[in-house]
């Protein structure tokens, strides 16, 4: 694999896999974070005197159309993205309205140095998600160099995320700047973590986070468990959790995780108290209770004051912090304080020299919402990919470029 920043792209037609799966409402991009994240990579190629062919997926056209027949492929077009990209780059962006075929091929072949072409949504074709070799080869023909800058899809073995890389020699494929930064941050936490290393795991379901917790038991000194998933642990230990979220088929798993942690000397921290509500509603009546003694008819929707300060103390004495998943229903004002307090503690630890990585859709959304993006070391753009990385899985999008 070549190193992107050392590579000279002059006169190279560069095929770049980006993640432009951005929210679009009525033809307008409502959050262009992912597009901005790819700009340094695109600009370096253009500044070197290369041309750029960009490819991305958007949504799940074929699956959604099957479920909702009033939808058509046109509802999933990347055209608005091309227009927005032209604004961001301050130059024309050509658009091929089919990602394969003669038109796209001609447009790619005729690109001049400094020009940019965006291909239509790759997922118009079922071959993309199937990882079809022939389809991947057609895409590969658009460039003489391949750059993967789509960390968000690196956990998929799709045609454009992994298989396409097989058509390029090892010297002509590489990570883009975003992908490089993502992998570097993740590797630092996974393999080079300074201790104490605290992992903060929150969110709704234990079942989604079992593998990551198991893998972190090998690496972390402390694991903080918050959010809806904590109540399965309390019930497993015989606590009363009222109507709080619980996965009854995971009670045993929860106990097993605690036993494994004790055997490995990893400290598990559960929230001692909770903000409870009489219904799952932004205007619910609220109170505070020990997390293992929640009255019938009430549910825990956030960590409360004692848990917040206990967790914050652990975080502030850490040298490495990984955060995946919110501490409560942070989308509702009444239940956002716990997640905010944790963001504050992570920011403070970072200011004192800790390395902090926030990954996973909802914790990233929370960090953005509360204005902590610049106060942590790294915010990952890849939810599922980051989760799988920390589950210890090999990501096909990374492997294909390195092989
Ligand atoms: P996940 O996608 O598994 O990381 O879960 C994130 C979601 O979990 C967010 O939408 C939160 O609102 C939700 N969540 C966090 N804490 C709780 C809780 N105590 N009860 C119900 N949902 C929660």
Short mmCIF file of C-alpha atoms and ligand atoms in Angstrom, two decimals:
data_model
loop_
_atom_site.label_atom_id
_atom_site.label_comp_id
_atom_site.label_asym_id
_atom_site.label_seq_id
_atom_site.Cartn_x
_atom_site.Cartn_y
_atom_site.Cartn_z
CA UNK A 1 0.00 0.00 0.00
CA UNK A 2 1.32 3.48 -0.82
CA UNK A 3 1.18 6.42 1.57
CA UNK A 4 -1.28 9.00 0.35
CA UNK A 5 0.62 12.10 1.44
CA UNK A 6 3.83 10.88 -0.28
CA UNK A 7 2.09 9.98 -3.53
CA UNK A 8 2.26 12.28 -6.54
CA UNK A 9 -1.09 12.24 -8.32
CA UNK A 10 0.03 14.35 -11.30
CA UNK A 11 -1.67 13.05 -14.46
CA UNK A 12 -3.30 10.22 -12.49
CA UNK A 13 -6.94 9.46 -12.90
CA UNK A 14 -7.75 8.75 -9.26
CA UNK A 15 -10.74 6.63 -8.26
CA UNK A 16 -11.80 7.56 -4.72
CA UNK A 17 -14.39 5.69 -2.66
CA UNK A 18 -15.97 8.28 -0.38
CA UNK A 19 -18.86 8.08 2.06
CA UNK A 20 -21.31 10.70 0.79
CA UNK A 21 -24.25 8.99 2.45
CA UNK A 22 -25.35 12.34 3.91
CA UNK A 23 -28.84 13.34 5.09
CA UNK A 24 -30.80 14.99 2.25
CA UNK A 25 -34.20 16.68 2.67
CA UNK A 26 -36.08 18.02 -0.34
CA UNK A 27 -32.94 18.04 -2.45
CA UNK A 28 -30.83 19.88 0.16
CA UNK A 29 -28.00 18.41 2.22
CA UNK A 30 -28.85 18.98 5.88
CA UNK A 31 -25.53 17.81 7.37
CA UNK A 32 -22.43 17.80 5.17
CA UNK A 33 -19.93 16.63 7.82
CA UNK A 34 -19.03 13.53 5.81
CA UNK A 35 -18.48 15.54 2.65
CA UNK A 36 -16.26 18.06 4.39
CA UNK A 37 -14.28 15.21 5.92
CA UNK A 38 -13.36 13.97 2.42
CA UNK A 39 -12.28 17.38 1.06
CA UNK A 40 -8.58 17.28 2.07
CA UNK A 41 -8.13 14.01 0.17
CA UNK A 42 -9.85 15.33 -2.97
CA UNK A 43 -7.98 18.62 -2.83
CA UNK A 44 -4.54 16.97 -2.50
CA UNK A 45 -5.14 14.96 -5.71
CA UNK A 46 -6.34 18.05 -7.57
CA UNK A 47 -3.47 20.20 -6.29
CA UNK A 48 -1.00 17.55 -7.50
CA UNK A 49 -2.50 17.84 -10.99
CA UNK A 50 -4.56 14.68 -10.97
CA UNK A 51 -8.22 14.15 -11.84
CA UNK A 52 -10.77 12.61 -9.49
CA UNK A 53 -13.55 10.06 -10.00
CA UNK A 54 -15.67 9.86 -6.85
CA UNK A 55 -17.96 6.97 -6.01
CA UNK A 56 -20.36 6.52 -3.08
CA UNK A 57 -23.54 4.82 -2.02
CA UNK A 58 -26.59 6.67 -0.75
CA UNK A 59 -29.28 4.98 1.36
CA UNK A 60 -30.70 1.60 0.48
CA UNK A 61 -32.53 2.15 -2.82
CA UNK A 62 -33.27 -1.43 -3.84
CA UNK A 63 -34.38 -2.56 -0.37
CA UNK A 64 -36.52 0.55 0.23
CA UNK A 65 -38.20 0.43 -3.18
CA UNK A 66 -39.15 -3.19 -2.56
CA UNK A 67 -40.85 -2.18 0.71
CA UNK A 68 -42.33 1.11 -0.56
CA UNK A 69 -43.23 0.77 -4.26
CA UNK A 70 -44.10 4.48 -4.60
CA UNK A 71 -40.37 5.20 -4.36
CA UNK A 72 -38.14 5.15 -7.46
CA UNK A 73 -34.39 5.16 -8.02
CA UNK A 74 -34.61 8.92 -8.59
CA UNK A 75 -35.44 9.31 -4.88
CA UNK A 76 -31.95 8.07 -4.11
CA UNK A 77 -29.92 10.14 -6.55
CA UNK A 78 -26.56 11.66 -5.62
CA UNK A 79 -27.22 14.66 -7.88
CA UNK A 80 -27.78 17.11 -4.98
CA UNK A 81 -24.47 15.90 -3.55
CA UNK A 82 -22.69 16.80 -6.80
CA UNK A 83 -24.14 20.31 -6.63
CA UNK A 84 -23.16 20.74 -2.98
CA UNK A 85 -19.67 19.39 -3.62
CA UNK A 86 -19.20 21.96 -6.38
CA UNK A 87 -19.94 24.66 -3.82
CA UNK A 88 -17.55 23.18 -1.26
CA UNK A 89 -14.73 22.76 -3.79
CA UNK A 90 -15.46 26.02 -5.60
CA UNK A 91 -15.33 24.30 -8.96
CA UNK A 92 -17.51 22.39 -11.40
CA UNK A 93 -18.31 18.77 -10.52
CA UNK A 94 -19.33 16.55 -13.43
CA UNK A 95 -22.03 13.98 -12.74
CA UNK A 96 -22.51 10.61 -14.44
CA UNK A 97 -26.14 9.56 -14.05
CA UNK A 98 -25.27 5.88 -14.16
CA UNK A 99 -22.26 4.60 -12.23
CA UNK A 100 -21.37 2.12 -14.97
CA UNK A 101 -21.82 2.05 -18.77
CA UNK A 102 -20.33 3.91 -21.74
CA UNK A 103 -21.29 7.37 -20.56
CA UNK A 104 -19.53 7.08 -17.22
CA UNK A 105 -16.55 5.44 -18.90
CA UNK A 106 -16.22 8.24 -21.48
CA UNK A 107 -16.59 10.93 -18.85
CA UNK A 108 -13.90 9.31 -16.70
CA UNK A 109 -11.53 8.85 -19.65
CA UNK A 110 -11.91 12.42 -20.81
CA UNK A 111 -11.32 14.04 -17.42
CA UNK A 112 -8.57 16.65 -17.51
CA UNK A 113 -6.12 17.40 -14.71
CA UNK A 114 -7.94 19.21 -11.91
CA UNK A 115 -11.41 17.98 -12.90
CA UNK A 116 -13.87 16.06 -10.72
CA UNK A 117 -16.52 13.51 -11.65
CA UNK A 118 -19.08 12.04 -9.26
CA UNK A 119 -20.76 8.76 -10.22
CA UNK A 120 -24.43 8.11 -9.51
CA UNK A 121 -25.36 6.03 -6.43
CA UNK A 122 -23.55 2.68 -6.53
CA UNK A 123 -26.43 0.92 -4.82
CA UNK A 124 -28.69 1.28 -7.86
CA UNK A 125 -27.04 -2.05 -8.69
CA UNK A 126 -27.46 -5.13 -6.51
CA UNK A 127 -23.95 -6.16 -7.55
CA UNK A 128 -22.52 -3.45 -5.28
CA UNK A 129 -23.61 -4.98 -1.97
CA UNK A 130 -23.04 -8.49 -3.30
CA UNK A 131 -19.37 -7.64 -3.84
CA UNK A 132 -19.64 -8.68 -7.50
CA UNK A 133 -16.22 -9.03 -9.13
CA UNK A 134 -17.27 -8.01 -12.67
CA UNK A 135 -19.05 -4.90 -11.38
CA UNK A 136 -15.97 -4.01 -9.28
CA UNK A 137 -13.75 -4.39 -12.34
CA UNK A 138 -15.93 -1.96 -14.30
CA UNK A 139 -15.52 0.61 -11.53
CA UNK A 140 -11.78 -0.05 -11.31
CA UNK A 141 -11.42 0.80 -15.03
CA UNK A 142 -12.17 4.48 -14.24
CA UNK A 143 -8.85 5.06 -12.51
CA UNK A 144 -5.21 4.08 -12.53
CA UNK A 145 -4.98 4.68 -8.79
CA UNK A 146 -7.48 3.67 -6.07
CA UNK A 147 -7.95 5.59 -2.83
CA UNK A 148 -10.30 4.35 -0.14
CA UNK A 149 -11.48 7.23 2.04
CA UNK A 150 -14.73 5.69 3.25
CA UNK A 151 -14.10 4.43 6.76
CA UNK A 152 -17.86 4.39 7.40
CA UNK A 153 -18.26 1.46 5.00
CA UNK A 154 -14.94 -0.28 5.69
CA UNK A 155 -16.76 -3.11 7.50
CA UNK A 156 -18.57 -4.08 4.29
CA UNK A 157 -17.09 -6.39 1.65
CA UNK A 158 -18.93 -4.55 -1.12
CA UNK A 159 -17.71 -4.12 -4.71
CA UNK A 160 -16.63 -0.49 -4.25
CA UNK A 161 -15.37 -0.76 -0.67
CA UNK A 162 -13.19 -3.85 -0.93
CA UNK A 163 -13.35 -5.95 -4.14
CA UNK A 164 -12.42 -3.03 -6.41
CA UNK A 165 -9.02 -2.82 -4.69
CA UNK A 166 -8.06 -6.24 -6.12
CA UNK A 167 -7.73 -4.65 -9.56
CA UNK A 168 -4.91 -2.33 -8.45
CA UNK A 169 -1.28 -3.17 -7.74
CA UNK A 170 -0.13 -2.63 -4.17
CA UNK A 171 1.68 0.60 -5.16
CA UNK A 172 -1.42 2.03 -6.76
CA UNK A 173 -3.84 1.74 -3.85
CA UNK A 174 -3.92 3.51 -0.52
CA UNK A 175 -6.03 5.00 2.26
CA UNK A 176 -7.16 8.60 1.86
CA UNK A 177 -6.42 11.14 4.61
CA UNK A 178 -9.71 10.54 6.43
CA UNK A 179 -9.33 6.77 6.40
CA UNK A 180 -5.71 7.10 7.52
CA UNK A 181 -6.72 9.32 10.46
CA UNK A 182 -9.55 6.95 11.45
CA UNK A 183 -7.31 3.88 11.36
CA UNK A 184 -4.53 5.68 13.25
CA UNK A 185 -6.88 6.79 16.04
CA UNK A 186 -8.48 3.36 16.32
CA UNK A 187 -5.11 1.57 16.31
CA UNK A 188 -3.80 3.87 19.00
CA UNK A 189 -6.66 2.90 21.33
CA UNK A 190 -6.67 -0.76 20.36
CA UNK A 191 -2.94 -1.47 20.46
CA UNK A 192 -1.16 1.45 22.08
CA UNK A 193 -3.48 2.56 24.85
CA UNK A 194 -1.80 4.21 27.78
CA UNK A 195 -3.31 2.99 31.06
CA UNK A 196 -5.62 3.63 32.81
CA UNK A 197 -7.78 2.92 29.76
CA UNK A 198 -11.50 3.54 30.29
CA UNK A 199 -14.12 2.39 27.82
CA UNK A 200 -17.52 4.05 28.13
CA UNK A 201 -20.22 1.91 26.61
CA UNK A 202 -23.81 3.09 26.49
CA UNK A 203 -26.86 2.94 24.30
CA UNK A 204 -29.97 0.87 24.18
CA UNK A 205 -29.07 -2.78 23.90
CA UNK A 206 -26.64 -5.15 25.60
CA UNK A 207 -26.95 -7.51 22.64
CA UNK A 208 -25.39 -4.92 20.29
CA UNK A 209 -22.44 -4.35 22.60
CA UNK A 210 -21.52 -7.81 23.91
CA UNK A 211 -18.71 -8.39 21.44
CA UNK A 212 -17.13 -5.00 21.99
CA UNK A 213 -17.26 -5.42 25.77
CA UNK A 214 -15.71 -8.89 25.51
CA UNK A 215 -12.88 -7.60 23.36
CA UNK A 216 -12.32 -4.60 25.63
CA UNK A 217 -12.03 -6.91 28.64
CA UNK A 218 -8.65 -7.85 27.15
CA UNK A 219 -7.50 -4.23 26.96
CA UNK A 220 -9.29 -1.77 29.25
CA UNK A 221 -8.68 -1.19 32.93
CA UNK A 222 -12.19 0.23 33.48
CA UNK A 223 -15.46 -0.21 31.63
CA UNK A 224 -18.31 2.19 32.32
CA UNK A 225 -21.70 0.84 31.33
CA UNK A 226 -24.54 3.35 31.01
CA UNK A 227 -27.68 3.94 28.98
CA UNK A 228 -30.58 1.55 28.61
CA UNK A 229 -28.28 -1.46 28.51
CA UNK A 230 -27.27 -1.01 32.17
CA UNK A 231 -30.67 -2.19 33.45
CA UNK A 232 -30.22 -5.70 32.09
CA UNK A 233 -27.16 -5.92 34.37
CA UNK A 234 -29.14 -4.69 37.39
CA UNK A 235 -31.98 -7.13 36.77
CA UNK A 236 -29.49 -9.98 36.30
CA UNK A 237 -28.11 -9.18 39.76
CA UNK A 238 -31.62 -9.37 41.27
CA UNK A 239 -32.41 -5.65 41.22
CA UNK A 240 -35.82 -4.06 40.61
CA UNK A 241 -35.81 -2.02 37.39
CA UNK A 242 -39.52 -1.18 36.92
CA UNK A 243 -40.29 -0.60 33.24
CA UNK A 244 -36.69 0.18 32.26
CA UNK A 245 -35.31 -1.27 29.07
CA UNK A 246 -34.30 -4.89 29.59
CA UNK A 247 -33.28 -7.81 27.41
CA UNK A 248 -34.52 -10.79 29.38
CA UNK A 249 -32.73 -13.21 27.07
CA UNK A 250 -29.41 -11.55 27.95
CA UNK A 251 -29.53 -11.76 31.74
CA UNK A 252 -27.11 -14.65 31.78
CA UNK A 253 -24.79 -12.89 29.31
CA UNK A 254 -24.74 -9.84 31.57
CA UNK A 255 -23.73 -11.95 34.57
CA UNK A 256 -21.11 -13.79 32.53
CA UNK A 257 -19.55 -10.49 31.41
CA UNK A 258 -19.29 -9.39 35.06
CA UNK A 259 -17.66 -12.70 36.05
CA UNK A 260 -15.17 -12.49 33.15
CA UNK A 261 -14.32 -8.91 34.07
CA UNK A 262 -13.67 -9.85 37.69
CA UNK A 263 -11.42 -12.73 36.57
CA UNK A 264 -9.40 -10.35 34.40
CA UNK A 265 -9.22 -7.60 37.00
CA UNK A 266 -11.19 -5.14 34.83
CA UNK A 267 -13.33 -2.77 36.90
CA UNK A 268 -16.91 -2.53 35.65
CA UNK A 269 -18.81 0.61 36.68
CA UNK A 270 -22.59 0.60 36.58
CA UNK A 271 -24.67 3.73 37.32
CA UNK A 272 -25.58 3.71 41.03
CA UNK A 273 -28.58 5.97 40.49
CA UNK A 274 -30.91 6.91 37.64
CA UNK A 275 -33.21 9.67 36.54
CA UNK A 276 -36.51 7.85 36.32
CA UNK A 277 -39.65 8.76 34.38
CA UNK A 278 -43.28 7.66 34.52
CA UNK A 279 -43.35 7.30 30.75
CA UNK A 280 -41.04 7.40 27.73
CA UNK A 281 -41.81 10.99 26.89
CA UNK A 282 -40.04 14.34 26.80
CA UNK A 283 -42.67 15.74 29.20
CA UNK A 284 -42.78 12.78 31.59
CA UNK A 285 -42.76 13.27 35.36
CA UNK A 286 -39.28 12.54 36.68
CA UNK A 287 -37.57 11.56 39.90
CA UNK A 288 -34.34 9.91 41.04
CA UNK A 289 -33.85 6.37 42.32
CA UNK A 290 -31.12 3.81 42.93
CA UNK A 291 -30.72 1.96 39.62
CA UNK A 292 -31.48 -1.38 41.30
CA UNK A 293 -34.61 -0.14 43.09
CA UNK A 294 -36.76 1.54 40.48
CA UNK A 295 -40.45 1.62 41.50
CA UNK A 296 -43.03 -0.25 39.44
CA UNK A 297 -44.42 1.85 36.62
CA UNK A 298 -41.23 3.95 36.33
CA UNK A 299 -38.26 3.59 34.01
CA UNK A 300 -34.62 4.69 34.09
CA UNK A 301 -33.93 7.08 31.22
CA UNK A 302 -30.62 8.66 32.30
CA UNK A 303 -27.87 8.27 34.85
CA UNK A 304 -28.36 10.54 37.88
CA UNK A 305 -26.04 12.75 39.96
CA UNK A 306 -24.10 10.13 41.95
CA UNK A 307 -23.46 7.97 38.90
CA UNK A 308 -22.41 11.03 36.90
CA UNK A 309 -19.82 12.05 39.47
CA UNK A 310 -18.57 8.48 40.02
CA UNK A 311 -18.18 7.99 36.25
CA UNK A 312 -16.60 11.43 35.84
CA UNK A 313 -13.97 10.64 38.47
CA UNK A 314 -12.99 7.43 36.67
CA UNK A 315 -12.84 9.26 33.33
CA UNK A 316 -10.78 12.16 34.67
CA UNK A 317 -8.09 9.81 35.97
CA UNK A 318 -7.81 7.97 32.61
CA UNK A 319 -5.07 8.29 30.01
CA UNK A 320 -7.04 6.64 27.21
CA UNK A 321 -10.81 6.89 26.68
CA UNK A 322 -13.04 5.15 24.17
CA UNK A 323 -16.70 6.24 24.13
CA UNK A 324 -19.46 4.43 22.29
CA UNK A 325 -23.11 5.07 23.13
CA UNK A 326 -25.01 7.69 25.18
CA UNK A 327 -25.74 7.46 28.92
CA UNK A 328 -29.43 8.17 28.52
CA UNK A 329 -32.14 9.32 26.15
CA UNK A 330 -30.08 12.40 25.29
CA UNK A 331 -32.49 13.33 22.47
CA UNK A 332 -34.90 14.55 25.20
CA UNK A 333 -33.86 17.57 27.27
CA UNK A 334 -34.83 16.00 30.62
CA UNK A 335 -32.59 12.98 30.03
CA UNK A 336 -29.49 14.54 28.51
CA UNK A 337 -27.65 15.59 31.68
CA UNK A 338 -25.80 12.31 32.19
CA UNK A 339 -24.44 12.21 28.64
CA UNK A 340 -23.49 15.89 28.93
CA UNK A 341 -21.66 15.31 32.23
CA UNK A 342 -19.72 12.45 30.66
CA UNK A 343 -18.83 14.59 27.62
CA UNK A 344 -17.59 17.23 30.04
CA UNK A 345 -15.41 14.73 31.92
CA UNK A 346 -14.00 13.35 28.65
CA UNK A 347 -13.18 16.90 27.53
CA UNK A 348 -11.47 17.64 30.85
CA UNK A 349 -9.40 14.44 30.71
CA UNK A 350 -8.43 15.30 27.13
CA UNK A 351 -7.36 18.79 28.17
CA UNK A 352 -5.09 17.10 30.74
CA UNK A 353 -3.42 14.93 28.12
CA UNK A 354 -5.63 11.85 27.75
CA UNK A 355 -6.32 10.46 24.27
CA UNK A 356 -10.07 10.25 23.69
CA UNK A 357 -11.85 8.61 20.80
CA UNK A 358 -15.60 8.96 20.34
CA UNK A 359 -17.11 6.46 17.92
CA UNK A 360 -20.57 5.14 17.14
CA UNK A 361 -23.47 7.08 15.67
CA UNK A 362 -25.32 8.23 18.77
CA UNK A 363 -22.37 9.22 20.94
CA UNK A 364 -21.00 11.21 18.00
CA UNK A 365 -24.42 12.88 17.60
CA UNK A 366 -24.40 13.69 21.33
CA UNK A 367 -20.87 15.12 21.27
CA UNK A 368 -21.81 17.28 18.27
CA UNK A 369 -25.10 18.36 19.82
CA UNK A 370 -23.45 19.50 23.07
CA UNK A 371 -20.53 21.22 21.32
CA UNK A 372 -17.70 18.94 22.44
CA UNK A 373 -16.37 17.96 19.00
CA UNK A 374 -13.24 20.08 19.30
CA UNK A 375 -12.64 19.07 22.91
CA UNK A 376 -11.99 15.37 22.36
CA UNK A 377 -9.00 13.89 20.54
CA UNK A 378 -10.87 12.23 17.70
CA UNK A 379 -14.49 11.85 16.60
CA UNK A 380 -14.94 8.93 14.26
CA UNK A 381 -17.16 9.16 11.18
CA UNK A 382 -17.70 5.41 11.14
CA UNK A 383 -20.37 3.99 13.45
CA UNK A 384 -20.65 0.34 12.45
CA UNK A 385 -17.07 0.20 11.20
CA UNK A 386 -15.70 1.55 14.48
CA UNK A 387 -17.81 -0.89 16.47
CA UNK A 388 -16.58 -3.85 14.42
CA UNK A 389 -12.99 -2.65 14.67
CA UNK A 390 -13.25 -2.68 18.48
CA UNK A 391 -14.97 -6.03 18.41
CA UNK A 392 -11.60 -7.20 17.07
CA UNK A 393 -12.84 -7.97 13.54
CA UNK A 394 -10.76 -7.46 10.44
CA UNK A 395 -12.42 -4.79 8.25
CA UNK A 396 -12.61 -5.83 4.56
CA UNK A 397 -12.17 -2.24 3.33
CA UNK A 398 -8.88 -1.92 5.22
CA UNK A 399 -7.60 -5.38 4.41
CA UNK A 400 -8.24 -5.05 0.65
CA UNK A 401 -6.09 -1.92 0.38
CA UNK A 402 -3.26 -3.35 2.46
CA UNK A 403 -3.14 -6.76 0.71
P1 LIG B 1 -27.35 2.57 20.50
O1 LIG B 1 -27.74 2.82 19.07
O2 LIG B 1 -27.50 1.18 20.94
O3 LIG B 1 -26.01 3.19 20.86
O4 LIG B 1 -28.45 3.33 21.36
C1 LIG B 1 -28.65 4.70 21.32
C2 LIG B 1 -30.03 5.00 21.78
O5 LIG B 1 -30.20 4.49 23.09
C3 LIG B 1 -30.35 6.46 21.85
O6 LIG B 1 -31.34 6.76 20.91
C4 LIG B 1 -30.86 6.68 23.27
O7 LIG B 1 -32.02 7.47 23.32
C5 LIG B 1 -31.18 5.28 23.73
N1 LIG B 1 -31.09 5.14 25.19
C6 LIG B 1 -30.08 5.50 25.98
N2 LIG B 1 -30.37 5.27 27.25
C7 LIG B 1 -31.62 4.77 27.30
C8 LIG B 1 -32.49 4.35 28.34
N3 LIG B 1 -32.13 4.41 29.63
N4 LIG B 1 -33.70 3.87 27.99
C9 LIG B 1 -34.09 3.81 26.71
N5 LIG B 1 -33.31 4.19 25.67
C10 LIG B 1 -32.08 4.67 25.97
#
